[in-house]
GROMACS .gro file of C-alpha atoms in nm:
model
  210
    1UNK     CA    1   0.572  -0.760  -5.242
    2UNK     CA    2   0.729  -0.459  -5.413
    3UNK     CA    3   0.739  -0.161  -5.180
    4UNK     CA    4   0.661   0.163  -5.363
    5UNK     CA    5   0.665   0.415  -5.078
    6UNK     CA    6   0.727   0.444  -4.703
    7UNK     CA    7   0.597   0.747  -4.515
    8UNK     CA    8   0.637   0.834  -4.147
    9UNK     CA    9   0.407   1.059  -3.946
   10UNK     CA   10   0.465   1.158  -3.586
   11UNK     CA   11   0.187   1.252  -3.344
   12UNK     CA   12   0.348   1.455  -3.060
   13UNK     CA   13   0.524   1.216  -2.822
   14UNK     CA   14   0.241   0.962  -2.810
   15UNK     CA   15   0.275   0.767  -3.134
   16UNK     CA   16   0.426   0.739  -3.478
   17UNK     CA   17   0.275   0.596  -3.797
   18UNK     CA   18   0.465   0.406  -4.064
   19UNK     CA   19   0.265   0.385  -4.388
   20UNK     CA   20   0.378   0.134  -4.650
   21UNK     CA   21   0.228   0.128  -5.000
   22UNK     CA   22   0.324  -0.177  -5.203
   23UNK     CA   23   0.216  -0.406  -5.483
   24UNK     CA   24   0.185  -0.781  -5.452
   25UNK     CA   25   0.357  -1.000  -5.713
   26UNK     CA   26   0.203  -1.157  -6.025
   27UNK     CA   27  -0.108  -0.933  -6.048
   28UNK     CA   28   0.043  -0.608  -5.907
   29UNK     CA   29  -0.242  -0.574  -5.656
   30UNK     CA   30  -0.211  -0.257  -5.441
   31UNK     CA   31  -0.145  -0.344  -5.076
   32UNK     CA   32  -0.127  -0.089  -4.794
   33UNK     CA   33  -0.006  -0.146  -4.439
   34UNK     CA   34  -0.017   0.114  -4.162
   35UNK     CA   35   0.180   0.053  -3.841
   36UNK     CA   36   0.085   0.283  -3.553
   37UNK     CA   37   0.341   0.249  -3.272
   38UNK     CA   38   0.245   0.392  -2.933
   39UNK     CA   39   0.469   0.495  -2.648
   40UNK     CA   40   0.321   0.216  -2.434
   41UNK     CA   41   0.472  -0.043  -2.668
   42UNK     CA   42   0.141  -0.129  -2.834
   43UNK     CA   43   0.146  -0.162  -3.214
   44UNK     CA   44  -0.167  -0.132  -3.428
   45UNK     CA   45  -0.144  -0.297  -3.768
   46UNK     CA   46  -0.400  -0.207  -4.035
   47UNK     CA   47  -0.384  -0.379  -4.375
   48UNK     CA   48  -0.590  -0.321  -4.689
   49UNK     CA   49  -0.586  -0.466  -5.038
   50UNK     CA   50  -0.783  -0.347  -5.340
   51UNK     CA   51  -0.819  -0.595  -5.628
   52UNK     CA   52  -0.916  -0.416  -5.950
   53UNK     CA   53  -0.872  -0.705  -6.194
   54UNK     CA   54  -0.983  -1.065  -6.225
   55UNK     CA   55  -0.766  -1.293  -6.012
   56UNK     CA   56  -0.797  -1.650  -5.883
   57UNK     CA   57  -0.973  -1.707  -5.552
   58UNK     CA   58  -0.761  -1.616  -5.251
   59UNK     CA   59  -0.670  -1.884  -4.994
   60UNK     CA   60  -0.651  -1.623  -4.718
   61UNK     CA   61  -0.601  -1.255  -4.639
   62UNK     CA   62  -0.374  -1.186  -4.345
   63UNK     CA   63  -0.031  -1.116  -4.201
   64UNK     CA   64   0.240  -1.363  -4.106
   65UNK     CA   65   0.541  -1.313  -3.880
   66UNK     CA   66   0.776  -1.514  -3.658
   67UNK     CA   67   0.817  -1.511  -3.279
   68UNK     CA   68   1.087  -1.691  -3.074
   69UNK     CA   69   0.995  -2.046  -2.975
   70UNK     CA   70   1.031  -1.957  -2.606
   71UNK     CA   71   0.675  -1.817  -2.633
   72UNK     CA   72   0.533  -2.168  -2.635
   73UNK     CA   73   0.226  -2.115  -2.414
   74UNK     CA   74  -0.086  -2.011  -2.608
   75UNK     CA   75  -0.397  -1.866  -2.443
   76UNK     CA   76  -0.691  -1.740  -2.647
   77UNK     CA   77  -1.050  -1.618  -2.627
   78UNK     CA   78  -1.240  -1.751  -2.924
   79UNK     CA   79  -1.364  -2.081  -3.056
   80UNK     CA   80  -1.195  -2.400  -2.941
   81UNK     CA   81  -1.030  -2.601  -2.819
   82UNK     CA   82  -0.990  -2.787  -3.152
   83UNK     CA   83  -0.893  -2.633  -3.484
   84UNK     CA   84  -1.174  -2.440  -3.653
   85UNK     CA   85  -1.239  -2.282  -3.992
   86UNK     CA   86  -1.522  -2.060  -4.112
   87UNK     CA   87  -1.716  -2.361  -4.244
   88UNK     CA   88  -1.597  -2.594  -3.966
   89UNK     CA   89  -1.674  -2.413  -3.642
   90UNK     CA   90  -2.034  -2.475  -3.530
   91UNK     CA   91  -1.919  -2.753  -3.296
   92UNK     CA   92  -1.663  -2.534  -3.118
   93UNK     CA   93  -1.788  -2.318  -2.831
   94UNK     CA   94  -1.664  -1.969  -2.743
   95UNK     CA   95  -1.442  -1.966  -2.438
   96UNK     CA   96  -1.098  -1.899  -2.294
   97UNK     CA   97  -0.862  -2.182  -2.383
   98UNK     CA   98  -0.495  -2.254  -2.323
   99UNK     CA   99  -0.232  -2.503  -2.427
  100UNK     CA  100   0.110  -2.546  -2.580
  101UNK     CA  101   0.154  -2.415  -2.933
  102UNK     CA  102   0.285  -2.754  -3.047
  103UNK     CA  103  -0.033  -2.921  -2.921
  104UNK     CA  104  -0.250  -2.709  -3.153
  105UNK     CA  105  -0.102  -2.876  -3.461
  106UNK     CA  106  -0.299  -3.158  -3.622
  107UNK     CA  107  -0.073  -3.413  -3.799
  108UNK     CA  108  -0.274  -3.487  -4.111
  109UNK     CA  109  -0.141  -3.784  -4.309
  110UNK     CA  110  -0.057  -3.545  -4.592
  111UNK     CA  111   0.091  -3.221  -4.446
  112UNK     CA  112  -0.144  -2.928  -4.501
  113UNK     CA  113  -0.300  -2.620  -4.343
  114UNK     CA  114  -0.390  -2.701  -3.981
  115UNK     CA  115  -0.442  -2.566  -3.630
  116UNK     CA  116  -0.643  -2.255  -3.717
  117UNK     CA  117  -0.864  -2.085  -3.454
  118UNK     CA  118  -1.159  -1.877  -3.575
  119UNK     CA  119  -1.340  -1.578  -3.424
  120UNK     CA  120  -1.052  -1.502  -3.187
  121UNK     CA  121  -1.094  -1.185  -2.979
  122UNK     CA  122  -0.743  -1.210  -2.832
  123UNK     CA  123  -0.454  -1.452  -2.809
  124UNK     CA  124  -0.141  -1.452  -2.591
  125UNK     CA  125   0.194  -1.621  -2.650
  126UNK     CA  126   0.390  -1.644  -2.325
  127UNK     CA  127   0.720  -1.794  -2.210
  128UNK     CA  128   0.789  -1.982  -1.886
  129UNK     CA  129   0.821  -1.653  -1.696
  130UNK     CA  130   0.477  -1.539  -1.811
  131UNK     CA  131   0.597  -1.261  -2.040
  132UNK     CA  132   0.520  -1.241  -2.411
  133UNK     CA  133   0.288  -1.074  -2.659
  134UNK     CA  134  -0.086  -1.035  -2.694
  135UNK     CA  135  -0.271  -1.003  -3.025
  136UNK     CA  136  -0.615  -0.840  -3.008
  137UNK     CA  137  -0.853  -0.847  -3.301
  138UNK     CA  138  -1.045  -0.535  -3.396
  139UNK     CA  139  -1.293  -0.693  -3.346
  140UNK     CA  140  -1.173  -1.048  -3.421
  141UNK     CA  141  -0.919  -1.248  -3.624
  142UNK     CA  142  -0.822  -1.603  -3.716
  143UNK     CA  143  -0.502  -1.729  -3.553
  144UNK     CA  144  -0.262  -2.016  -3.614
  145UNK     CA  145   0.095  -2.083  -3.499
  146UNK     CA  146   0.335  -2.356  -3.609
  147UNK     CA  147   0.707  -2.433  -3.557
  148UNK     CA  148   0.778  -2.414  -3.931
  149UNK     CA  149   0.713  -2.178  -4.219
  150UNK     CA  150   0.445  -2.212  -4.486
  151UNK     CA  151   0.716  -2.274  -4.745
  152UNK     CA  152   0.830  -2.580  -4.550
  153UNK     CA  153   0.470  -2.697  -4.505
  154UNK     CA  154   0.388  -2.665  -4.876
  155UNK     CA  155   0.702  -2.855  -4.978
  156UNK     CA  156   0.647  -3.146  -4.735
  157UNK     CA  157   0.480  -3.471  -4.838
  158UNK     CA  158   0.531  -3.650  -4.503
  159UNK     CA  159   0.520  -3.526  -4.144
  160UNK     CA  160   0.881  -3.622  -4.071
  161UNK     CA  161   0.977  -3.347  -4.317
  162UNK     CA  162   0.830  -3.083  -4.083
  163UNK     CA  163   1.114  -2.989  -3.844
  164UNK     CA  164   1.077  -2.791  -3.523
  165UNK     CA  165   1.234  -2.456  -3.610
  166UNK     CA  166   1.364  -2.211  -3.342
  167UNK     CA  167   1.056  -1.992  -3.395
  168UNK     CA  168   0.679  -2.005  -3.430
  169UNK     CA  169   0.526  -1.881  -3.753
  170UNK     CA  170   0.216  -1.687  -3.647
  171UNK     CA  171  -0.062  -1.624  -3.899
  172UNK     CA  172  -0.313  -1.347  -3.819
  173UNK     CA  173  -0.591  -1.363  -4.075
  174UNK     CA  174  -0.891  -1.148  -4.147
  175UNK     CA  175  -1.042  -1.422  -4.360
  176UNK     CA  176  -0.947  -1.767  -4.477
  177UNK     CA  177  -1.107  -1.985  -4.742
  178UNK     CA  178  -1.338  -2.257  -4.612
  179UNK     CA  179  -1.232  -2.621  -4.605
  180UNK     CA  180  -1.513  -2.748  -4.827
  181UNK     CA  181  -1.566  -3.117  -4.891
  182UNK     CA  182  -1.936  -3.117  -4.803
  183UNK     CA  183  -1.970  -3.438  -5.004
  184UNK     CA  184  -1.704  -3.590  -4.774
  185UNK     CA  185  -1.428  -3.536  -5.031
  186UNK     CA  186  -1.330  -3.297  -5.308
  187UNK     CA  187  -1.620  -3.051  -5.319
  188UNK     CA  188  -1.532  -2.680  -5.309
  189UNK     CA  189  -1.643  -2.465  -5.013
  190UNK     CA  190  -1.985  -2.308  -5.041
  191UNK     CA  191  -1.983  -1.971  -5.219
  192UNK     CA  192  -2.020  -1.777  -4.892
  193UNK     CA  193  -1.697  -1.935  -4.766
  194UNK     CA  194  -1.492  -1.846  -5.075
  195UNK     CA  195  -1.282  -1.529  -5.106
  196UNK     CA  196  -1.382  -1.346  -5.422
  197UNK     CA  197  -1.418  -0.991  -5.288
  198UNK     CA  198  -1.240  -0.693  -5.438
  199UNK     CA  199  -1.165  -0.500  -5.120
  200UNK     CA  200  -1.013  -0.652  -4.807
  201UNK     CA  201  -0.919  -0.464  -4.490
  202UNK     CA  202  -0.872  -0.541  -4.122
  203UNK     CA  203  -0.669  -0.439  -3.818
  204UNK     CA  204  -0.536  -0.578  -3.491
  205UNK     CA  205  -0.316  -0.484  -3.197
  206UNK     CA  206   0.011  -0.634  -3.075
  207UNK     CA  207   0.077  -0.561  -2.706
  208UNK     CA  208   0.353  -0.658  -2.463
  209UNK     CA  209   0.250  -0.895  -2.181
  210UNK     CA  210   0.426  -0.891  -1.845
   0.00000   0.00000   0.00000
């Protein structure tokens, strides 16, 4: 993305806002991110994108960042325990689930998107001492975490080409395209599970966990 402006606003001693206006590559789509950082250590992230021209369907709308691989314990309140997507979730009950991040990965024969959790209210990533971070949807998000980046995943044609990196790539999505394949193979997702909107916006919190 091409950053066009960065503004900072302080609110007494309680919080500060960092407002980033940017444009995404190829179609120059306006993209705005507002980070509100509170004295407690909590960070609110609000993202919005306004598409004013005809573009291909989006695969997802969200934010991606890395966390150290010591935060290997994943606990979440949402659908589970298996991977779920917006058109593949009716068989997954709401609940509080936990497990190792590495165990959430599904090794498809051909490496591809995997391990997503839908309708997540909150998720924690903790280390062996129990400390870490908590992500809270406002009101909910999709979550996935893998020990390699999307660039590595997209370039791989076999699972042995997916190394364990010294971090977890965490994806926090507002929406993600459906899986499709209702005819068992090849069919696009139903229209309601495709991303053709013009305006996208969502927000979530990142909090320290002790």
